[in-house]
CSV table of C-alpha atoms and ligand atoms in Angstrom, one decimal:
chain,number,residue,atom,x,y,z
A,1,MET,CA,-27.9,-29.4,-0.7
A,2,LYS,CA,-24.7,-30.0,-0.3
A,3,ASP,CA,-23.4,-27.0,-2.6
A,4,ALA,CA,-25.5,-24.4,-0.9
A,5,TYR,CA,-24.0,-22.0,1.5
A,6,ASP,CA,-25.1,-19.0,3.5
A,7,ALA,CA,-22.0,-17.0,1.9
A,8,ILE,CA,-19.5,-17.9,-0.8
A,9,VAL,CA,-16.1,-15.7,-0.6
A,10,LEU,CA,-14.1,-15.4,-3.5
A,11,GLY,CA,-10.2,-14.5,-3.2
A,12,ALA,CA,-8.3,-16.3,0.7
A,13,GLY,CA,-6.2,-13.8,0.7
A,14,ALA,CA,-5.7,-11.4,3.7
A,15,ALA,CA,-9.1,-9.9,3.5
A,16,GLY,CA,-11.6,-12.9,2.2
A,17,LEU,CA,-9.7,-15.3,5.1
A,18,PHE,CA,-10.9,-13.3,7.7
A,19,CYS,CA,-14.4,-12.1,6.2
A,20,ALA,CA,-14.9,-16.3,5.8
A,21,ALA,CA,-13.6,-16.8,9.7
A,22,SER,CA,-15.8,-13.9,10.9
A,23,ALA,CA,-18.9,-14.9,9.2
A,24,GLY,CA,-18.5,-18.8,10.3
A,25,GLN,CA,-17.6,-18.2,13.5
A,26,ARG,CA,-21.4,-16.5,13.7
A,27,GLY,CA,-22.5,-20.0,12.7
A,28,LYS,CA,-23.1,-18.8,8.8
A,29,ARG,CA,-21.8,-21.9,6.1
A,30,VAL,CA,-19.5,-20.4,3.9
A,31,LEU,CA,-17.1,-21.6,1.3
A,32,LEU,CA,-13.7,-19.9,0.7
A,33,LEU,CA,-12.5,-20.5,-2.8
A,34,ASP,CA,-9.1,-19.5,-4.6
A,35,HIS,CA,-7.3,-20.0,-8.2
A,36,ALA,CA,-4.1,-20.1,-6.4
A,37,ASN,CA,-2.5,-22.8,-5.1
A,38,GLN,CA,-2.8,-22.0,-1.0
A,39,PRO,CA,-4.2,-19.5,0.4
A,40,GLY,CA,-2.8,-15.9,2.1
A,41,LYS,CA,0.3,-15.6,-0.7
A,42,LYS,CA,0.7,-12.4,-0.5
A,43,ILE,CA,0.7,-12.5,3.2
A,44,LEU,CA,3.2,-14.9,2.9
A,45,ILE,CA,5.5,-12.3,1.6
A,46,SER,CA,4.5,-9.2,3.2
A,47,GLY,CA,6.6,-7.2,5.3
A,48,GLY,CA,9.8,-9.2,3.8
A,49,GLY,CA,8.3,-12.7,4.9
A,50,ARG,CA,7.5,-10.9,8.4
A,51,CYS,CA,4.3,-9.7,7.9
A,52,ASN,CA,3.4,-6.1,8.7
A,53,PHE,CA,0.1,-6.9,9.7
A,54,THR,CA,-1.2,-3.5,11.3
A,55,ASN,CA,-0.1,-0.2,12.0
A,56,ARG,CA,-0.7,1.7,15.2
A,57,ASP,CA,-1.2,5.1,13.7
A,58,THR,CA,-3.9,3.5,11.4
A,59,ALA,CA,-6.3,6.6,10.6
A,60,PRO,CA,-8.8,7.5,8.0
A,61,ASP,CA,-6.4,10.1,6.6
A,62,ARG,CA,-3.9,7.6,5.7
A,63,TYR,CA,-6.0,6.5,2.9
A,64,LEU,CA,-6.6,7.0,-0.7
A,65,SER,CA,-10.1,6.7,-2.2
A,66,SER,CA,-12.4,8.8,-4.5
A,67,ASN,CA,-14.4,8.6,-1.5
A,68,PRO,CA,-12.4,10.0,1.3
A,69,HIS,CA,-15.1,9.3,4.3
A,70,PHE,CA,-15.9,5.6,3.1
A,71,ALA,CA,-13.2,3.5,5.4
A,72,LYS,CA,-14.1,5.8,8.6
A,73,SER,CA,-17.2,3.4,9.7
A,74,ALA,CA,-15.2,0.1,9.1
A,75,LEU,CA,-11.5,1.4,10.7
A,76,SER,CA,-13.3,2.9,13.7
A,77,ARG,CA,-15.1,-1.0,14.8
A,78,TYR,CA,-12.1,-2.6,13.9
A,79,THR,CA,-8.9,-1.7,14.9
A,80,PRO,CA,-5.8,-2.0,15.1
A,81,ALA,CA,-5.7,-3.0,18.7
A,82,ASP,CA,-8.7,-5.4,17.9
A,83,PHE,CA,-6.2,-7.0,15.5
A,84,LEU,CA,-3.5,-7.3,17.8
A,85,GLU,CA,-5.6,-9.2,20.6
A,86,MET,CA,-6.0,-12.0,18.8
A,87,VAL,CA,-2.6,-12.0,17.4
A,88,GLU,CA,-1.7,-12.3,21.0
A,89,ALA,CA,-4.3,-14.6,21.7
A,90,TYR,CA,-2.6,-16.8,19.5
A,91,GLY,CA,0.5,-16.5,21.2
A,92,ILE,CA,2.4,-14.9,17.9
A,93,ALA,CA,5.6,-13.1,19.4
A,94,TRP,CA,5.4,-9.2,17.5
A,95,HIS,CA,7.8,-5.8,17.8
A,96,GLU,CA,7.1,-2.5,16.4
A,97,LYS,CA,9.5,-1.7,13.7
A,98,THR,CA,9.0,2.0,13.1
A,99,LEU,CA,6.7,4.5,12.3
A,100,GLY,CA,3.4,2.5,14.3
A,101,GLN,CA,4.4,-0.7,11.7
A,102,LEU,CA,3.8,-3.7,14.0
A,103,PHE,CA,5.8,-6.9,12.6
A,104,CYS,CA,5.6,-10.8,13.6
A,105,ASP,CA,9.2,-11.9,15.3
A,106,GLY,CA,8.7,-15.1,13.8
A,107,SER,CA,7.1,-15.8,10.1
A,108,ALA,CA,4.4,-14.4,8.1
A,109,ARG,CA,3.1,-18.0,7.5
A,110,GLN,CA,2.0,-18.0,11.2
A,111,ILE,CA,-0.5,-15.0,10.4
A,112,VAL,CA,-1.5,-17.2,7.7
A,113,ASP,CA,-2.2,-20.3,10.0
A,114,MET,CA,-4.0,-17.8,12.6
A,115,LEU,CA,-6.1,-16.8,9.8
A,116,LEU,CA,-6.9,-20.3,8.9
A,117,GLU,CA,-7.2,-21.8,12.1
A,118,GLU,CA,-9.9,-18.8,12.5
A,119,CYS,CA,-11.5,-20.4,9.5
A,120,ALA,CA,-11.6,-24.1,10.8
A,121,ARG,CA,-13.4,-22.9,14.1
A,122,GLY,CA,-16.1,-21.1,11.8
A,123,GLY,CA,-16.5,-24.5,9.8
A,124,VAL,CA,-15.3,-22.5,6.8
A,125,GLU,CA,-15.0,-25.3,3.7
A,126,VAL,CA,-11.5,-23.5,1.6
A,127,SER,CA,-11.4,-24.6,-1.5
A,128,CYS,CA,-7.9,-23.9,-3.5
A,129,GLY,CA,-6.3,-24.5,-6.7
A,130,ASP,CA,-9.2,-24.1,-9.1
A,131,ALA,CA,-10.1,-21.5,-11.6
A,132,LEU,CA,-13.5,-19.7,-10.9
A,133,GLY,CA,-16.1,-20.3,-14.1
A,134,GLU,CA,-19.3,-18.6,-14.4
A,135,ILE,CA,-20.9,-16.6,-11.7
A,136,ALA,CA,-24.5,-16.0,-12.4
A,137,HIS,CA,-27.0,-14.5,-10.0
A,138,ALA,CA,-30.7,-15.6,-10.3
A,139,ASP,CA,-33.8,-15.6,-8.0
A,140,GLY,CA,-32.0,-14.1,-4.9
A,141,LEU,CA,-29.2,-16.9,-5.3
A,142,TYR,CA,-25.8,-16.0,-6.7
A,143,ARG,CA,-24.4,-19.7,-8.6
A,144,VAL,CA,-20.6,-19.9,-8.8
A,145,ALA,CA,-19.0,-22.7,-11.1
A,146,PHE,CA,-15.2,-24.1,-10.0
A,147,GLY,CA,-13.6,-27.0,-10.1
A,148,GLY,CA,-16.4,-29.6,-11.7
A,149,ARG,CA,-18.9,-27.9,-8.7
A,150,VAL,CA,-21.3,-25.3,-8.7
A,151,ALA,CA,-22.1,-23.5,-5.2
A,152,GLN,CA,-24.7,-21.8,-4.6
A,153,ALA,CA,-25.5,-18.4,-1.7
A,154,PRO,CA,-27.6,-15.8,-1.5
A,155,ALA,CA,-24.6,-13.5,-0.4
A,156,LEU,CA,-21.0,-13.3,-2.4
A,157,VAL,CA,-18.3,-11.5,-1.0
A,158,ILE,CA,-15.7,-9.9,-4.0
A,159,ALA,CA,-12.4,-10.5,-1.8
A,160,THR,CA,-10.0,-11.2,-4.8
A,161,GLY,CA,-7.8,-8.3,-4.5
A,162,GLY,CA,-6.4,-6.1,-7.4
A,163,PRO,CA,-3.8,-6.5,-10.1
A,164,SER,CA,-0.3,-5.8,-8.5
A,165,ILE,CA,2.0,-8.2,-8.6
A,166,PRO,CA,0.3,-10.8,-11.2
A,167,LYS,CA,2.7,-13.4,-11.4
A,168,MET,CA,1.5,-14.3,-7.7
A,169,GLY,CA,-1.9,-14.6,-8.8
A,170,ALA,CA,-3.5,-11.5,-8.9
A,171,THR,CA,-5.6,-10.3,-11.7
A,172,GLY,CA,-8.5,-7.6,-12.4
A,173,PHE,CA,-10.7,-10.6,-11.9
A,174,ALA,CA,-12.9,-8.2,-9.4
A,175,TYR,CA,-13.5,-5.2,-11.9
A,176,ASP,CA,-14.8,-7.6,-14.4
A,177,LEU,CA,-17.0,-9.3,-11.9
A,178,ALA,CA,-17.8,-5.7,-10.3
A,179,ARG,CA,-19.3,-4.4,-14.0
A,180,GLN,CA,-21.0,-7.6,-14.6
A,181,PHE,CA,-23.1,-6.5,-11.7
A,182,GLY,CA,-23.6,-3.0,-12.7
A,183,LEU,CA,-20.5,-1.2,-10.5
A,184,LYS,CA,-18.3,1.0,-11.7
A,185,VAL,CA,-14.8,1.1,-11.5
A,186,VAL,CA,-12.0,4.0,-10.7
A,187,GLN,CA,-9.4,3.6,-13.1
A,188,PRO,CA,-6.9,1.2,-11.2
A,189,ARG,CA,-3.1,2.3,-11.3
A,190,PRO,CA,0.2,1.4,-9.5
A,191,ALA,CA,1.3,2.4,-6.1
A,192,LEU,CA,3.3,2.2,-3.4
A,193,VAL,CA,5.7,1.5,-6.6
A,194,PRO,CA,8.9,2.6,-8.0
A,195,LEU,CA,9.0,5.5,-10.2
A,196,THR,CA,11.5,5.4,-13.4
A,197,LEU,CA,13.5,8.3,-14.6
A,198,ALA,CA,14.2,9.2,-18.0
A,199,GLY,CA,16.5,12.2,-19.8
A,200,ASP,CA,18.7,14.0,-17.8
A,201,GLU,CA,17.6,12.8,-14.9
A,202,ALA,CA,18.6,9.2,-15.8
A,203,LEU,CA,21.8,10.3,-14.9
A,204,PHE,CA,21.3,9.7,-11.2
A,205,ARG,CA,20.8,6.2,-12.1
A,206,GLU,CA,24.2,6.3,-11.9
A,207,LEU,CA,23.5,6.4,-8.1
A,208,SER,CA,22.2,3.2,-7.8
A,209,GLY,CA,22.0,1.7,-4.2
A,210,VAL,CA,22.3,5.2,-2.9
A,211,SER,CA,19.6,6.3,-0.1
A,212,THR,CA,19.1,9.0,2.2
A,213,GLU,CA,16.8,10.2,4.1
A,214,VAL,CA,14.1,13.4,2.1
A,215,ILE,CA,10.7,14.7,2.3
A,216,ALA,CA,9.4,13.4,-0.9
A,217,ARG,CA,6.1,15.7,-1.8
A,218,VAL,CA,4.7,15.7,-5.2
A,219,SER,CA,3.0,18.8,-7.0
A,220,GLY,CA,-0.6,19.6,-8.2
A,221,LYS,CA,-3.8,20.0,-6.5
A,222,GLU,CA,-4.7,16.0,-5.9
A,223,ALA,CA,-1.6,15.8,-3.9
A,224,GLY,CA,-2.7,18.1,-1.2
A,225,LYS,CA,0.0,18.0,1.7
A,226,ALA,CA,1.1,14.8,1.4
A,227,ALA,CA,4.7,14.5,2.1
A,228,PHE,CA,6.9,11.8,3.8
A,229,ARG,CA,9.9,11.9,5.8
A,230,GLU,CA,11.5,8.9,5.2
A,231,ALA,CA,14.8,6.9,3.1
A,232,ALA,CA,14.7,7.4,-0.4
A,233,LEU,CA,17.0,5.0,-2.9
A,234,PHE,CA,18.1,6.0,-6.3
A,235,THR,CA,17.9,2.5,-8.7
A,236,HIS,CA,19.1,1.7,-11.7
A,237,ARG,CA,15.8,2.4,-13.1
A,238,GLY,CA,14.9,5.6,-10.9
A,239,LEU,CA,13.5,6.3,-7.6
A,240,SER,CA,12.7,3.7,-4.7
A,241,GLY,CA,12.5,3.3,-0.7
A,242,PRO,CA,9.8,4.1,1.7
A,243,ALA,CA,9.8,8.0,0.9
A,244,ILE,CA,9.3,7.0,-2.9
A,245,LEU,CA,7.0,4.6,-2.6
A,246,GLN,CA,4.1,6.4,-0.6
A,247,ILE,CA,4.3,9.5,-2.7
A,248,SER,CA,4.4,7.3,-5.9
A,249,SER,CA,0.3,6.7,-4.4
A,250,TYR,CA,-0.7,10.3,-4.7
A,251,TRP,CA,1.8,10.6,-8.0
A,252,GLN,CA,0.2,11.2,-11.5
A,253,ARG,CA,1.9,11.1,-14.6
A,254,GLY,CA,3.2,14.7,-15.4
A,255,GLN,CA,3.7,15.6,-12.3
A,256,THR,CA,6.8,16.8,-10.2
A,257,VAL,CA,8.2,14.8,-7.6
A,258,THR,CA,10.2,16.8,-5.2
A,259,THR,CA,12.7,15.9,-2.3
A,260,GLN,CA,13.9,17.3,0.3
A,261,PHE,CA,17.5,16.4,1.0
A,262,MET,CA,18.9,17.0,4.4
A,263,PRO,CA,15.5,17.4,6.0
A,264,GLY,CA,15.7,20.1,9.3
A,265,ARG,CA,17.9,22.5,8.4
A,266,ALA,CA,17.3,25.8,9.6
A,267,GLU,CA,16.8,27.9,6.5
A,268,GLY,CA,20.3,30.2,5.8
A,269,TRP,CA,22.5,26.7,7.1
A,270,LEU,CA,24.9,27.3,4.0
A,271,LYS,CA,25.1,30.5,4.6
A,272,ASP,CA,26.0,30.0,7.7
A,273,ALA,CA,28.4,27.5,6.9
A,274,LYS,CA,30.3,30.1,4.7
A,275,ARG,CA,30.5,32.4,7.3
A,276,GLU,CA,32.0,29.6,9.5
A,277,ARG,CA,33.9,27.9,7.1
A,278,PRO,CA,34.7,29.9,4.2
A,279,ARG,CA,37.4,28.0,2.5
A,280,THR,CA,35.5,25.2,2.4
A,281,SER,CA,33.5,23.9,-0.6
A,282,LEU,CA,29.7,22.7,-1.2
A,283,ARG,CA,31.1,19.6,-2.0
A,284,LYS,CA,32.4,18.5,0.9
A,285,VAL,CA,29.8,20.2,3.2
A,286,LEU,CA,27.0,17.9,1.3
A,287,ALA,CA,29.4,15.0,2.1
A,288,GLU,CA,28.9,15.8,5.8
A,289,ALA,CA,25.4,14.9,5.8
A,290,LEU,CA,24.7,12.7,2.4
A,291,PRO,CA,26.3,10.0,1.0
A,292,ASP,CA,29.3,10.9,-0.9
A,293,ARG,CA,28.8,10.0,-4.5
A,294,LEU,CA,25.0,11.9,-4.1
A,295,ALA,CA,26.8,14.8,-2.6
A,296,GLU,CA,29.0,15.3,-5.5
A,297,ALA,CA,26.0,14.3,-8.4
A,298,LEU,CA,24.3,17.1,-6.6
A,299,CYS,CA,27.4,19.3,-6.3
A,300,GLU,CA,27.5,18.8,-10.4
A,301,ARG,CA,23.9,19.8,-10.9
A,302,LEU,CA,24.1,22.8,-8.4
A,303,ALA,CA,27.1,24.2,-10.4
A,304,LEU,CA,28.8,25.8,-7.6
A,305,PRO,CA,32.9,24.8,-7.6
A,306,GLY,CA,35.1,26.2,-5.9
A,307,GLU,CA,34.9,28.0,-1.8
A,308,LEU,CA,32.0,28.9,0.0
A,309,GLY,CA,33.7,31.9,0.8
A,310,ALA,CA,33.9,33.1,-3.3
A,311,MET,CA,29.7,32.3,-3.5
A,312,SER,CA,27.4,34.5,-3.1
A,313,ASP,CA,25.1,34.6,-0.3
A,314,LYS,CA,22.1,34.6,-3.6
A,315,ALA,CA,24.0,31.9,-5.1
A,316,LEU,CA,23.8,30.0,-2.3
A,317,GLY,CA,20.2,30.5,-1.0
A,318,ALA,CA,19.3,29.7,-4.2
A,319,ALA,CA,21.2,25.8,-3.8
A,320,GLU,CA,19.6,25.9,-0.8
A,321,ALA,CA,16.1,26.6,-1.8
A,322,LYS,CA,16.9,23.5,-4.9
A,323,LEU,CA,18.0,20.9,-2.3
A,324,ALA,CA,15.0,21.5,-0.3
A,325,ARG,CA,12.9,20.9,-3.3
A,326,TRP,CA,14.9,19.2,-6.1
A,327,PRO,CA,12.6,18.5,-8.7
A,328,PHE,CA,12.2,15.0,-10.7
A,329,VAL,CA,9.7,14.3,-13.1
A,330,PRO,CA,9.3,10.8,-13.7
A,331,ASP,CA,8.2,9.5,-16.8
A,332,GLY,CA,6.7,6.2,-15.3
A,333,SER,CA,6.6,3.9,-12.4
A,334,GLU,CA,7.5,0.1,-12.5
A,335,GLY,CA,4.1,-0.7,-13.0
A,336,PHE,CA,2.0,-3.6,-11.9
A,337,ALA,CA,4.8,-6.1,-11.4
A,338,LYS,CA,6.1,-3.9,-8.9
A,339,ALA,CA,3.3,-2.5,-7.0
A,340,GLU,CA,2.9,-3.5,-3.5
A,341,VAL,CA,-1.1,-2.4,-3.9
A,342,THR,CA,-3.7,-1.0,-6.4
A,343,ALA,CA,-4.9,2.3,-6.2
A,344,GLY,CA,-8.7,3.0,-7.2
A,345,GLY,CA,-10.8,0.1,-7.6
A,346,ILE,CA,-14.8,-0.4,-7.0
A,347,ASP,CA,-16.2,2.3,-6.7
A,348,THR,CA,-16.9,2.8,-2.9
A,349,GLY,CA,-20.0,5.4,-3.8
A,350,ALA,CA,-22.1,2.2,-4.4
A,351,LEU,CA,-21.3,0.2,-1.2
A,352,SER,CA,-22.6,0.6,2.1
A,353,SER,CA,-19.3,1.7,4.4
A,354,LYS,CA,-21.2,-0.2,7.7
A,355,THR,CA,-21.5,-3.6,5.7
A,356,MET,CA,-19.8,-3.3,2.4
A,357,GLU,CA,-22.7,-4.9,0.7
A,358,ALA,CA,-24.0,-3.1,-2.8
A,359,ARG,CA,-26.8,-1.1,-2.0
A,360,LYS,CA,-28.5,-1.9,-6.1
A,361,VAL,CA,-26.9,-5.7,-5.9
A,362,PRO,CA,-28.2,-7.4,-2.4
A,363,GLY,CA,-25.8,-9.8,-1.0
A,364,LEU,CA,-23.0,-8.7,-3.3
A,365,TYR,CA,-20.3,-7.6,-0.9
A,366,VAL,CA,-16.8,-5.9,-1.7
A,367,ILE,CA,-14.0,-6.1,0.3
A,368,GLY,CA,-9.9,-5.5,0.9
A,369,GLU,CA,-8.3,-4.2,-2.0
A,370,ALA,CA,-10.4,-4.9,-4.4
A,371,ALA,CA,-12.1,-1.5,-3.2
A,372,ASP,CA,-11.0,1.8,-4.0
A,373,VAL,CA,-9.6,2.2,-0.9
A,374,THR,CA,-5.2,1.9,-0.2
A,375,GLY,CA,-3.7,2.8,2.6
A,376,TRP,CA,-0.1,4.0,3.1
A,377,LEU,CA,3.0,2.0,2.9
A,378,GLY,CA,3.6,0.5,6.3
A,379,GLY,CA,0.5,-2.1,7.7
A,380,TYR,CA,-2.4,0.2,6.5
A,381,ASN,CA,-3.4,-2.1,3.6
A,382,PHE,CA,-3.8,-5.4,5.8
A,383,GLN,CA,-6.2,-3.1,8.3
A,384,TRP,CA,-8.2,-2.5,6.0
A,385,ALA,CA,-8.4,-5.7,4.6
A,386,TRP,CA,-9.2,-7.0,8.6
A,387,ALA,CA,-11.7,-4.0,9.0
A,388,SER,CA,-13.3,-4.5,6.1
A,389,ALA,CA,-14.0,-7.6,6.3
A,390,ARG,CA,-14.8,-7.6,9.5
A,391,ALA,CA,-17.4,-5.2,8.7
A,392,ALA,CA,-18.7,-7.5,5.9
A,393,GLY,CA,-18.7,-11.1,7.8
A,394,LEU,CA,-20.4,-9.2,10.9
A,395,ALA,CA,-23.7,-8.5,8.5
A,396,LEU,CA,-23.5,-11.6,6.0
B,401,LIG,P1,-5.0,-10.6,-1.6
B,401,LIG,O1,-4.5,-10.0,-2.8
B,401,LIG,O2,-4.7,-10.5,-0.4
B,401,LIG,O3,-5.8,-11.9,-2.1
B,401,LIG,C1,-6.6,-12.1,-3.1
B,401,LIG,C2,-7.0,-13.3,-3.4
B,401,LIG,O4,-7.7,-13.6,-4.2
B,401,LIG,C3,-5.2,-13.5,-3.4
B,401,LIG,O5,-5.5,-15.1,-2.8
B,401,LIG,C4,-5.7,-14.3,-5.3
B,401,LIG,O6,-5.2,-15.2,-5.6
B,401,LIG,C5,-7.3,-14.8,-5.1
B,401,LIG,N1,-7.5,-14.4,-6.9
B,401,LIG,C6,-7.5,-13.3,-7.3
B,401,LIG,N2,-7.8,-13.7,-8.8
B,401,LIG,C7,-8.8,-14.1,-8.5
B,401,LIG,C8,-9.7,-15.3,-9.4
B,401,LIG,N3,-9.8,-14.5,-10.8
B,401,LIG,N4,-10.6,-16.7,-9.1
B,401,LIG,C9,-10.1,-16.9,-7.9
B,401,LIG,N5,-8.7,-16.0,-7.0
B,401,LIG,C10,-8.6,-15.3,-7.4
B,401,LIG,N6,0.1,-4.5,3.5
B,401,LIG,C11,0.5,-4.4,4.4
B,401,LIG,O7,-0.2,-3.9,5.1
B,401,LIG,N7,1.5,-4.6,5.1
B,401,LIG,C12,2.5,-5.2,4.8
B,401,LIG,O8,3.9,-5.8,5.1
B,401,LIG,C13,2.4,-5.6,3.0
B,401,LIG,N8,3.4,-6.2,2.4
B,401,LIG,C14,3.5,-6.5,0.9
B,401,LIG,C15,4.7,-6.8,0.0
B,401,LIG,C16,4.0,-7.3,-0.7
B,401,LIG,C17,5.6,-8.2,-1.6
B,401,LIG,C18,2.8,-6.8,-1.4
B,401,LIG,C19,2.9,-7.3,-3.2
B,401,LIG,C20,2.1,-6.4,-1.2
B,401,LIG,C21,2.3,-6.2,0.4
B,401,LIG,N9,1.3,-5.5,1.4
B,401,LIG,C22,1.3,-5.6,2.5
B,401,LIG,C23,0.0,-5.6,0.6
B,401,LIG,C24,-1.0,-6.3,1.2
B,401,LIG,O9,-0.4,-8.0,0.6
B,401,LIG,C25,-2.5,-6.2,0.0
B,401,LIG,O10,-3.1,-5.3,0.5
B,401,LIG,C26,-3.5,-6.9,1.2
B,401,LIG,O11,-2.8,-8.4,0.2
B,401,LIG,C27,-4.6,-6.7,0.0
B,401,LIG,O12,-5.7,-8.1,0.8
B,401,LIG,P2,-7.0,-8.8,-0.3
B,401,LIG,O13,-7.2,-9.8,0.4
B,401,LIG,O14,-8.0,-7.6,-0.4
B,401,LIG,O15,-6.1,-9.4,-1.3
């Protein structure tokens, strides 16, 4: 029968493309469906158009999930080196930018083209541009209506991602489908997202455009020891920059985010400065290490005018402590419209960590961002997409 396949993969993003290719190259007849007019749209805009396609430092503890052990198996069986081998086999030039992050020298388009070529080698039928209709499961077969057709297969892969950046076609479709088949969904929330400031702290918005290196942390039990030493950026709505995006994934409403300004200073550095240069002002000392506008804003809030020599060691100690854990209480985030990923998602408790198959719904698989596995910023999310896709692609 023409519309009968071994597997139907829903979502031609990073995970769906790689899963379909992996299964197709094993001789499976695979149909890959997407409602968008072209595959891999998020890949195309990723990494500022150069696609940060993996991270050399990938490790399970760089992923958030209600089930922290879930990602281990897939990540260990398909590694950054494995993906890099394919990138090199296609002659795609790449470079390591910082912190293990690997980018294309050229364009993210090369990654999409590579994945499409891998699909072609596996004889995958790719269909884009039609909304998905009813999805039914009976007699061991999944039936998917789309574009006036109904395709069927004994296996169905949910690879439709999460709802971050809806204007790019992202939807919560994966969650609706999961619920239809009795799978639970861990409350989805925006992650890797700028945080917003209100009230007194809104004053910091005057610093819009100012950036500096910090160590960002978040209070609260769940945050554990998460700490990110990278740039923070003040914006007209609050805080952004890599350090803040990273910590936003751990932040929950009501919690305090702290930033350590001038990280790496030895304890007592302000008191030392007082002894060495008693005539200097705090503002001047801060401006030696921080952008001028930020130094001024922090100084105003520390309320220590005048010369260092006139300040008590106690006051300088307190200023130092505050600079090391400067508290911000965000009133929210910029939401799914600006979130690079979605934290939460389809509960992995119901999935096999070896194959990504739902244990109680034979033939139903969940991969990529749709599942409750969220990586750090810096290529970790694509590596999860590849690894989970490979695990399912080899099991279909
Ligand atoms: P993905 O979102 O890629 O694909 C899902 C597919 O399903 C889409 O093609 C969509 O059209 C389709 N779909 C959705 N709903 C549907 C429906 N109802 N019917 C049919 N099809 C449907 N990560 C990283 O590691 N390095 C990076 O450089 C970046 N950069 C980056 C930049 C920006 C701006 C964003 C928004 C995100 C990133 N990311 C990233 C994150 C990364 O893009 C993301 O984690 C992966 O694309 C997830 O892959 P998936 O295949 O799971 O979903």
